Amino acid sequence: MSAFDEFVAPYGLVSKVDAFGYLDYLETHPEERTKRGKVVLVTADTPLKASRGEGKTTTTIALIDALRERGVDAAAVLRQPSMGITAAGSKGGASGGGKSSLAHPELVDWGLCGEMAAIENAQNLLVSFAEKAVDEGLLDQILVPRVSEVPSRALRQIVVDRGKSNIPERMVLTPTCELMQIVVLSRSMEEISRRVAAMTAGTLDGKPVLFGEFIDLWRITNMLADAVKPAMMTTQAGSPVYVHCGPFANVSLGIPSLVSVEMACARHDVVVVEAGYGADAGAQKWLDIAAREFGAPWPAAAVVVTRASTWRDEPALRWRYPFHVNRMEGLGIPAFPLVNLWEGEDGQVGELKESAAGLGLREPILGNLFRDGGEALASQLDALIAVLRPRQAGGRDEAPAEALRSHKGMDMVDQLRWIAASAYGVPAERVQAAPAFADSLANARALCHAEGRDLNDLVPVAVKSPATMTDDDSAPEAERTVTLKKMEVHTGAGLVQVNLTKSLTTPMPKIV
Amino acid sequence: MSAFDEFVAPYGLVSKVDAFGYLDYLETHPEERTKRGKVVLVTADTPLKASRGEGKTTTTIALIDALRERGVDAAAVLRQPSMGITAAGSKGGASGGGKSSLAHPELVDWGLCGEMAAIENAQNLLVSFAEKAVDEGLLDQILVPRVSEVPSRALRQIVVDRGKSNIPERMVLTPTCELMQIVVLSRSMEEISRRVAAMTAGTLDGKPVLFGEFIDLWRITNMLADAVKPAMMTTQAGSPVYVHCGPFANVSLGIPSLVSVEMACARHDVVVVEAGYGADAGAQKWLDIAAREFGAPWPAAAVVVTRASTWRDEPALRWRYPFHVNRMEGLGIPAFPLVNLWEGEDGQVGELKESAAGLGLREPILGNLFRDGGEALASQLDALIAVLRPRQAGGRDEAPAEALRSHKGMDMVDQLRWIAASAYGVPAERVQAAPAFADSLANARALCHAEGRDLNDLVPVAVKSPATMTDDDSAPEAERTVTLKKMEVHTGAGLVQVNLTKSLTTPMPKIV
């Protein structure tokens, strides 16, 4: 039995891994031989609409099956789909499709081992504690929203205590809540506990009050005991897959937990990590938040998924796909175009290759992954495998030093301008503020100041529609703008949510 | 490996049992040798207040530990505590206490394997589907409440879609929702599916619309795939314990799932089943609903728990404890008083025995179960073990035929009068109706009629404060009344919720 096995327990048809325990064990047992896996980031073109995925999960699954067929010890780390999406049926499942599927996709689509529900209930319990604090005069305004794991547009704006105090509130989906962000970013239960204590519960006479001032933290950590453990499962072809934490990089982090990726890197040579929606959301958050600010591994390569139609059918939006690929290349990350062909698109291969060549992209990888699975890819991976040659030095030093230099302390608006320029292609002078933004910024700054911290030390999380990067992606390049709308601090997670362009703070998908 | 083992899978520190599959296997394999366990119902005195348990779980655990010490193959079936209670901290955990505890009590107290959360989310998804049906003109009023696993008094009455349609709604705790009742009562996933289809989603132009008319049932059953499986764990002394479904017999069923008890009876000689709060709630529901109307095993004995103080300190309420014990005896169920002593009460043993003798009760079993566990009881169980001698014939025919004759078809108000008389000691002429009751009854009758069913064929579930049986339990016997207040049909579960006396339809405990 390997050391790892002691941290694994079966949970019905899947296993769960005490990743905190395993990584702590590795830390204290430097003699233990581990792999130093390279991360391949699977991200995508900006989707034409929010409800349409390009096929990142399908690609991730096909890719590890193909890499393993080629003799590479590859594993995947996926995000658990939001029941808010799978239940709503608006976006299919998020467990791959066809031949590129997980074993037991129904488990992943319908709640896995209750991780999302536990995070939902733990944040809701925080709100209940805050209500008690209001009763006791410790708070007069609650700032943390309640959470629903099930989508319902009617819950976006609600009134609680109807007929008595009639308090307006809002509810958010589980993957977007601050507690989910804390689980994604934390490397121990102690860190979770510390971060929950640092969450801003609300205010009393305008002064912020933290949860740590009045709650029993053990109640929250007990609720999260199993939720913090990544699930371990396989593709239908038997390749190893870890699943942990939620999607929606357009409004939150939308990346798997850092520990799930780090654990996978200790166990496999290549770790394919899914981050989406598009590169402007998922890759931006992996690179600028996870890797730069929270020490996650820098990708050794990226695979940028698109569909034949997404890439080319909307002339005014054709700039987006090469923009994403080139941004990665500009950061020194070999970025491989991958076209996820649908039924009837086999004939377009030649044309798609020409388009890619015309744009100066690498040779694209193409295949009908639903129909053919990893077999469609195995013969096309020479170039990818070549850049994943065994590492000589540590991982993070492969990144340009500039890319890993923290932005903490930089003026928050400058940090946002930087994101607009680097991830959306809109220069600083065309980043504009909506009328309410100045107040929102001043309030956030004052709140942080009252807590003895600096807003500029929080890490900005862009909140926007998954289908747009700018106020109008169809406008000519020189006219594209980004509008800053409002911000909300998540002091426990160490983040500040900033609404941009077409925002969607409470993604409550319509049930279809 | 036994046949049973094939239906068991480890889930972290506990196991879960596919009870549906196992019971179906036994049904189709009559040659399989099974036990025909006798049920001992552990119930209690009516508590002095809702937030105070008498110690049923503690007793149940001590009792099986003691029975096993005496060589009896005993197991327990417990209800999973509501996180609404454990999180609120108002009633401690519900995993026993001290020496009479479960192994891993923290798992049971903080969400187990996500069963409650899955049921919560599945009913919430039903509400979301109903909202979609409203959008599509299939419904104009939703009758199913949303569910919260976390208690918050502010959620009892809410408004959703604030600022637009402003719809008043209410939320209920998971253990009290119709879907929980369906899981408690169903013996297969097909039965769950059929019952969910028969739930009344709402009305269109006053006419009822069932969920089966517009939803994908597989989404709901997929969400419940693990939630329908009882958890298998042990006491700290190693005795087997099955845990499944929720508490709160004062407002819902408050009993473990029927399949968890039936599975335990197939595997053990004695199965101790917990049902509470008091006997007026838990035992009434086990006997009159589970056993009489849904075929659950009739108890071979009862243990009626009280505390030294509950029993005697309120002179006006002293009638309740012997009333409960005598009701059981009157039904032919040997009912053993058990006094759960607290610290400092050891000296009262003689006096308590005298009180019991003076009331004509059986010799009470006494012990400080928190401090001493099963050891406190083992030497006192001769009389209980004697009545649990191996059964000669089938279980149900041990019950008086009258006790098992269904009340279905009896006029609903007569059914309620019968409960008031038999379970609360209030004769028919003192069962009165609140002004709004007649309308509520007529509406329920009309709704059932429009669905082609008869209200009288539903089984009534009394909804009341756990601390009272009548409008005033302190009144002299001849003055005690029961007031019928309103009713709400749960057509999927086959039940009708009837609010009596001091009702509490949405038990949202105050967080303390």
Coordinates of N, CA, C and O in Angstrom, one line a residue, chain A residues 113-114 117-118 121 222-224 226, chain B residues 16 80-84 86-87 105-118 149:
Chain A
C113 N -20.8 13.4 -4.1 CA -21.0 13.0 -2.8 C -21.5 14.1 -1.8 O -21.2 14.1 -0.7
G114 N -22.2 15.0 -2.4 CA -22.8 16.0 -1.6 C -21.9 17.2 -1.3 O -22.2 18.0 -0.4
A117 N -23.7 20.6 -1.9 CA -24.8 20.8 -1.0 C -24.2 21.2 0.4 O -24.8 22.0 1.1
A118 N -23.1 20.6 0.8 CA -22.5 20.9 2.1 C -22.0 22.3 2.1 O -22.1 23.0 3.1
N121 N -25.0 24.6 2.3 CA -25.6 24.7 3.7 C -24.7 25.3 4.7 O -25.1 26.0 5.6
N222 N -17.0 21.2 10.5 CA -17.6 19.9 10.5 C -18.5 19.6 9.3 O -18.5 18.5 8.8
M223 N -19.2 20.6 8.9 CA -20.1 20.5 7.8 C -19.3 20.2 6.5 O -19.8 19.6 5.5
L224 N -18.0 20.8 6.5 CA -17.2 20.7 5.2 C -16.3 19.5 5.2 O -15.5 19.3 4.3
D226 N -16.3 16.3 4.6 CA -16.1 15.5 3.3 C -16.1 16.4 2.1 O -15.5 15.9 1.1
Chain B
K16 N -23.0 2.4 3.3 CA -24.4 2.6 2.9 C -25.0 1.3 2.3 O -24.2 0.6 1.7
Q80 N -31.8 10.2 11.1 CA -30.7 11.2 11.0 C -31.1 12.5 11.6 O -32.2 13.0 11.3
P81 N -30.3 13.1 12.5 CA -30.8 14.4 13.0 C -30.9 15.5 11.9 O -30.2 15.4 10.9
S82 N -31.8 16.4 12.1 CA -31.9 17.5 11.2 C -30.7 18.5 11.5 O -30.4 18.8 12.6
M83 N -30.1 18.8 10.4 CA -29.0 19.8 10.6 C -29.6 21.1 11.1 O -29.0 21.9 11.8
G84 N -30.9 21.3 10.9 CA -31.6 22.4 11.4 C -31.6 22.4 12.9 O -31.8 23.5 13.5
T86 N -29.1 20.4 14.8 CA -27.7 20.3 15.3 C -26.9 21.6 15.0 O -26.1 22.0 15.8
A87 N -27.2 22.1 13.9 CA -26.5 23.4 13.5 C -27.0 24.5 14.4 O -26.2 25.4 14.8
P105 N -19.9 10.4 15.9 CA -21.2 11.2 16.0 C -21.1 12.5 15.2 O -22.2 12.9 14.7
E106 N -19.9 13.0 14.9 CA -19.9 14.3 14.2 C -20.4 14.1 12.8 O -21.0 15.0 12.2
L107 N -20.3 12.9 12.2 CA -20.8 12.6 10.9 C -22.3 12.7 10.8 O -22.9 13.3 10.0
V108 N -22.9 12.1 11.9 CA -24.3 12.0 11.9 C -24.9 13.4 12.1 O -25.9 13.8 11.6
D109 N -24.2 14.1 13.0 CA -24.7 15.5 13.3 C -24.6 16.5 12.2 O -25.3 17.5 12.2
W110 N -23.6 16.3 11.3 CA -23.3 17.3 10.4 C -23.5 16.9 8.9 O -22.7 17.3 8.1
G111 N -24.5 16.1 8.7 CA -24.9 15.9 7.3 C -24.7 14.5 6.8 O -25.0 14.3 5.6
L112 N -24.1 13.6 7.6 CA -23.9 12.2 7.2 C -23.4 12.2 5.7 O -22.3 12.8 5.5
C113 N -24.0 11.5 4.9 CA -23.5 11.4 3.5 C -24.3 12.3 2.5 O -24.4 12.0 1.3
G114 N -24.9 13.3 3.1 CA -25.6 14.3 2.2 C -27.0 13.9 1.9 O -27.6 14.5 1.0
E115 N -27.6 12.9 2.7 CA -28.9 12.5 2.4 C -30.0 13.6 2.5 O -30.8 13.8 1.6
M116 N -29.9 14.3 3.6 CA -30.9 15.4 3.8 C -30.7 16.5 2.8 O -31.7 17.0 2.3
A117 N -29.5 16.8 2.5 CA -29.3 17.8 1.5 C -29.8 17.4 0.1 O -30.3 18.3 -0.6
A118 N -29.7 16.2 -0.2 CA -30.2 15.7 -1.5 C -31.7 15.8 -1.6 O -32.3 16.2 -2.6
E149 N -32.4 23.3 4.5 CA -31.8 22.3 5.4 C -31.2 23.0 6.7 O -31.0 22.4 7.7

